[in-house]
XYZ file of C-alpha atoms in Angstrom:
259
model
C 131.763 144.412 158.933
C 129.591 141.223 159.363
C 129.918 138.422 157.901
C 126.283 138.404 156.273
C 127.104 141.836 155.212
C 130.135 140.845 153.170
C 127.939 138.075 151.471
C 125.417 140.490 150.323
C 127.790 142.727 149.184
C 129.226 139.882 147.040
C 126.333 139.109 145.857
C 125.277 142.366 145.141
C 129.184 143.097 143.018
C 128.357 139.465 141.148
C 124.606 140.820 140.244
C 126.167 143.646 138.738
C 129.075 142.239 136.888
C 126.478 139.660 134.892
C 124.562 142.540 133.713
C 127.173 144.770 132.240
C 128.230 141.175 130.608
C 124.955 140.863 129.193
C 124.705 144.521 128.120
C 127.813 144.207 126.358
C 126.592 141.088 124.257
C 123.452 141.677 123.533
C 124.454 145.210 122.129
C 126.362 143.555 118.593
C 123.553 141.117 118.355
C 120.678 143.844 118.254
C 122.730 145.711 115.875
C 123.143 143.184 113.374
C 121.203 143.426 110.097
C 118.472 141.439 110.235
C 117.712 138.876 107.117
C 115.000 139.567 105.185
C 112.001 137.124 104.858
C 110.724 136.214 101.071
C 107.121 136.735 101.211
C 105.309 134.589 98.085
C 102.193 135.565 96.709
C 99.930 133.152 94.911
C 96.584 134.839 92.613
C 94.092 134.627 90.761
C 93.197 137.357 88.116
C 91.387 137.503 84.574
C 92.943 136.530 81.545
C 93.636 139.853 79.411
C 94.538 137.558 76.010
C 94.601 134.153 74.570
C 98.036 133.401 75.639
C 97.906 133.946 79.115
C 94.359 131.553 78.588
C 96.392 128.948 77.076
C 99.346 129.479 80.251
C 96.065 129.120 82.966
C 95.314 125.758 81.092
C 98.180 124.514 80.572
C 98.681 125.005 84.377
C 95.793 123.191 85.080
C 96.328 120.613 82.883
C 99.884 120.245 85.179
C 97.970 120.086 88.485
C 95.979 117.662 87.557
C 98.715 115.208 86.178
C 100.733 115.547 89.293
C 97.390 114.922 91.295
C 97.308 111.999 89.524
C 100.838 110.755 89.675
C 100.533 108.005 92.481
C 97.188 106.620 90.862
C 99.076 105.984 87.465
C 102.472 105.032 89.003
C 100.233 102.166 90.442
C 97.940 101.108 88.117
C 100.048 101.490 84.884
C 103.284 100.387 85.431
C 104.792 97.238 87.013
C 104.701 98.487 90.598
C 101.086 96.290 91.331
C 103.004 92.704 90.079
C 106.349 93.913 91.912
C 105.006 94.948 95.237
C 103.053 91.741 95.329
C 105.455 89.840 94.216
C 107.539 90.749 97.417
C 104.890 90.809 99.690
C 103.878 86.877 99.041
C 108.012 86.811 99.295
C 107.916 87.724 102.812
C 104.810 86.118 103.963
C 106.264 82.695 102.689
C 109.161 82.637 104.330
C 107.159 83.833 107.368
C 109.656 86.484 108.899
C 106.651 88.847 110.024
C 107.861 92.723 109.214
C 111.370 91.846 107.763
C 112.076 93.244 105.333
C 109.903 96.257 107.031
C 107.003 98.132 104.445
C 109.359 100.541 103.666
C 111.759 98.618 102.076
C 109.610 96.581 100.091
C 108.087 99.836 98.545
C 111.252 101.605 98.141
C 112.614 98.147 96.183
C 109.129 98.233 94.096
C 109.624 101.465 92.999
C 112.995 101.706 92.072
C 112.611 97.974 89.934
C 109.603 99.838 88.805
C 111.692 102.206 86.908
C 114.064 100.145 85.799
C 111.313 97.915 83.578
C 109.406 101.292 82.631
C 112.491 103.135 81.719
C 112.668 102.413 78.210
C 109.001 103.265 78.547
C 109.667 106.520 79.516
C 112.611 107.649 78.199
C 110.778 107.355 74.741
C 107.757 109.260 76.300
C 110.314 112.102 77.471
C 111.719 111.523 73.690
C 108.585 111.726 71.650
C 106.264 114.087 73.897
C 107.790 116.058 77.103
C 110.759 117.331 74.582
C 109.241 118.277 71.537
C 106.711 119.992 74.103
C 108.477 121.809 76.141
C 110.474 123.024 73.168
C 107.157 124.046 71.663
C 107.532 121.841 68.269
C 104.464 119.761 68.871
C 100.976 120.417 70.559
C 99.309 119.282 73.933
C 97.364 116.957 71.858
C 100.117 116.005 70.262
C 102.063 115.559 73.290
C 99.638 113.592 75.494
C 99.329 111.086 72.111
C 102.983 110.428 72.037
C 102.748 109.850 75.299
C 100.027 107.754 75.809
C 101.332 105.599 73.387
C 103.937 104.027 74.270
C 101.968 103.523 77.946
C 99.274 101.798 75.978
C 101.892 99.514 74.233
C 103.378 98.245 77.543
C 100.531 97.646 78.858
C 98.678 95.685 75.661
C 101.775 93.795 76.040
C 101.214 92.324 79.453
C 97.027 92.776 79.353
C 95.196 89.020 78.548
C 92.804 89.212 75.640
C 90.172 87.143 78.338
C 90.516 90.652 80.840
C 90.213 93.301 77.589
C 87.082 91.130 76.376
C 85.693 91.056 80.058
C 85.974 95.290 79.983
C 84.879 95.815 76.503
C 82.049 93.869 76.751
C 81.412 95.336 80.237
C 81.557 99.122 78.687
C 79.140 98.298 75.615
C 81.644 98.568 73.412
C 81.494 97.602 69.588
C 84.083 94.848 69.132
C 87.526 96.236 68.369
C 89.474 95.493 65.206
C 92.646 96.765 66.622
C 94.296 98.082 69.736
C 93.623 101.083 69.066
C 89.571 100.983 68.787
C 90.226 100.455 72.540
C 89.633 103.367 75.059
C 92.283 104.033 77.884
C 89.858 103.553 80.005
C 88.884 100.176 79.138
C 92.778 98.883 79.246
C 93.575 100.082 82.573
C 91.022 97.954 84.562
C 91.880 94.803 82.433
C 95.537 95.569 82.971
C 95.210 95.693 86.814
C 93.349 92.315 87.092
C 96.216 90.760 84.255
C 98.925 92.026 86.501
C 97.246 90.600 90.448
C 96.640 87.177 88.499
C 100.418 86.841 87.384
C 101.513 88.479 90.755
C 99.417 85.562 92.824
C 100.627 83.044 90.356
C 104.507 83.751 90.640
C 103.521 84.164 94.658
C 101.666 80.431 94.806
C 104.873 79.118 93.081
C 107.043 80.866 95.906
C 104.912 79.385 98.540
C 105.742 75.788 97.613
C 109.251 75.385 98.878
C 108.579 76.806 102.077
C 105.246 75.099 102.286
C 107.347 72.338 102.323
C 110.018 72.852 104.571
C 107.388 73.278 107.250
C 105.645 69.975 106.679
C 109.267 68.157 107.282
C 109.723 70.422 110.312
C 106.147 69.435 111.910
C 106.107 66.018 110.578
C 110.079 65.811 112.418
C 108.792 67.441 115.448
C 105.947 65.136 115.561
C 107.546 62.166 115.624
C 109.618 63.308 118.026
C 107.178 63.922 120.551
C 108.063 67.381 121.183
C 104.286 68.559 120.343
C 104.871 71.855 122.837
C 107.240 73.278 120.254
C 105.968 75.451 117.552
C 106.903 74.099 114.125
C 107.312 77.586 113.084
C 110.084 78.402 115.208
C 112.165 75.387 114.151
C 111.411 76.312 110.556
C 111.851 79.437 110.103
C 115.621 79.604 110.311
C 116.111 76.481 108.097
C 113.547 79.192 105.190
C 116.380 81.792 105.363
C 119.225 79.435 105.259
C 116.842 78.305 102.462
C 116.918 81.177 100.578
C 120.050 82.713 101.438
C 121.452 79.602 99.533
C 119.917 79.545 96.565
C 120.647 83.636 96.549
C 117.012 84.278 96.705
C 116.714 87.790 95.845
C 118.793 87.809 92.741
C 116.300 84.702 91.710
C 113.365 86.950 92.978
C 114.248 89.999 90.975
C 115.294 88.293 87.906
C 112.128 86.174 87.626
C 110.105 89.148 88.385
C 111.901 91.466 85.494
C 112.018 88.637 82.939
C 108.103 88.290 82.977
C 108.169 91.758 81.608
C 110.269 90.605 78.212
């Protein structure tokens, strides 16, 4: 026998060896139950009575909450001040993306529901409880909790914004706070909330401002007027605020303003 001849019969042995192997294992796997797939199905059919009415509304009424739930998160709590707040934080001491986006927001929102949680805990008290335990109404439920939202933010509104919205909305003028629409207070709450955010930011600014100034002024004098200020600077910010432990100073000012 030839040597070529002995290769292709080893070949030929090895061919058929791997495909009794495979044979053997594929055999189990095809008789294996297979796992069923859940299959969900979503309609929309007429209402035979007034309770499955009330169900379709109260449904909608859900959806359109939740649709809503990053517009009021925003523009009714503390995140707009907060998020500023950190943002002038970072662009003062001039370190570019650090902390990155994400962080800031993530740190806005969860010292966003640390000031609104007494807020909401007496919300889920007054209104979600007695509702979803049927004692109360949705009427009833959205006033309980729309109340205490209003009284937060009455608290940190300026009379000057709610006169600038109630005039702007032809509006009799109001004898108390609550002659005043929702509408009305939410505007004039945004604008009170950027003009404390850019006044606690202009009063960040200043230190750094004028650490900068001593840098250039240093570097001028020097002669060395090929070397960027800001380079020189910026580690003497952080040393800066890593001294003075900036972010317990940060966060504290920035929850104190609420009380």
């Amino acid at each position: 026998m030839s040597k070529k001849t002995k290769i292709f019969l080893f070949v030929a042995i090895v061919g058929v060896l791997s495909a009794a192997v495979l044979v053997l294992l594929v055999k189990p796997v095809s008789a294996a139950p297979t796992v069923p797939v859940p299959s969900i199905n979503i309609g929309v059919g007429n209402a035979d009575n007034p309770k499955e009415m009330a169900a379709s509304l109260q449904i909608l009424f859900l959806l359109t909450v939740l649709s809503l739930a990053p517009s009021i998160l925003v523009m009714m709590t503390s995140f707009t001040r907060i998020v500023v707040v950190l943002s002038f934080m970072r662009s003062a001491m001039a370190t570019q993306q650090t902390p990155p986006n994400q962080v800031i927001i993530g740190m806005a929102l969860f010292l966003t529901f640390f000031v609104m949680a007494p807020t909401w805990n007496d919300i889920n008290k007054n209104a979600l409880q007695p509702y979803m335990q049927a004692k109360i109404t949705q009427e009833q439920a959205y006033t309980n909790a729309v109340s205490p939202l209003r009284d937060f933010m009455f608290k940190q509104t300026r009379p000057k914004d709610l006169a600038l919205f109630v005039k702007l909305a032809n509006l009799k003028r109001p004898q108390t706070y609550d002659d005043i629409p929702t509408y009305v207070l939410v505007p004039a709450f945004s604008i009170s909330e950027l003009k404390t955010a850019f006044e606690i930011g202009f009063v960040l600014f200043l230190p750094f401002i004028v650490i900068d100034m001593i840098v250039a002024s240093s570097l001028m004098s020097m002669g060395m007027l090929m070397l960027p200020p800001m380079m020189i600077s910026l580690p003497f910010k952080i040393l800066l605020f890593v001294m003075v432990d900036g972010w317990h100073l940060l966060v504290r000012t920035v929850i104190m303003s609420y009380q």
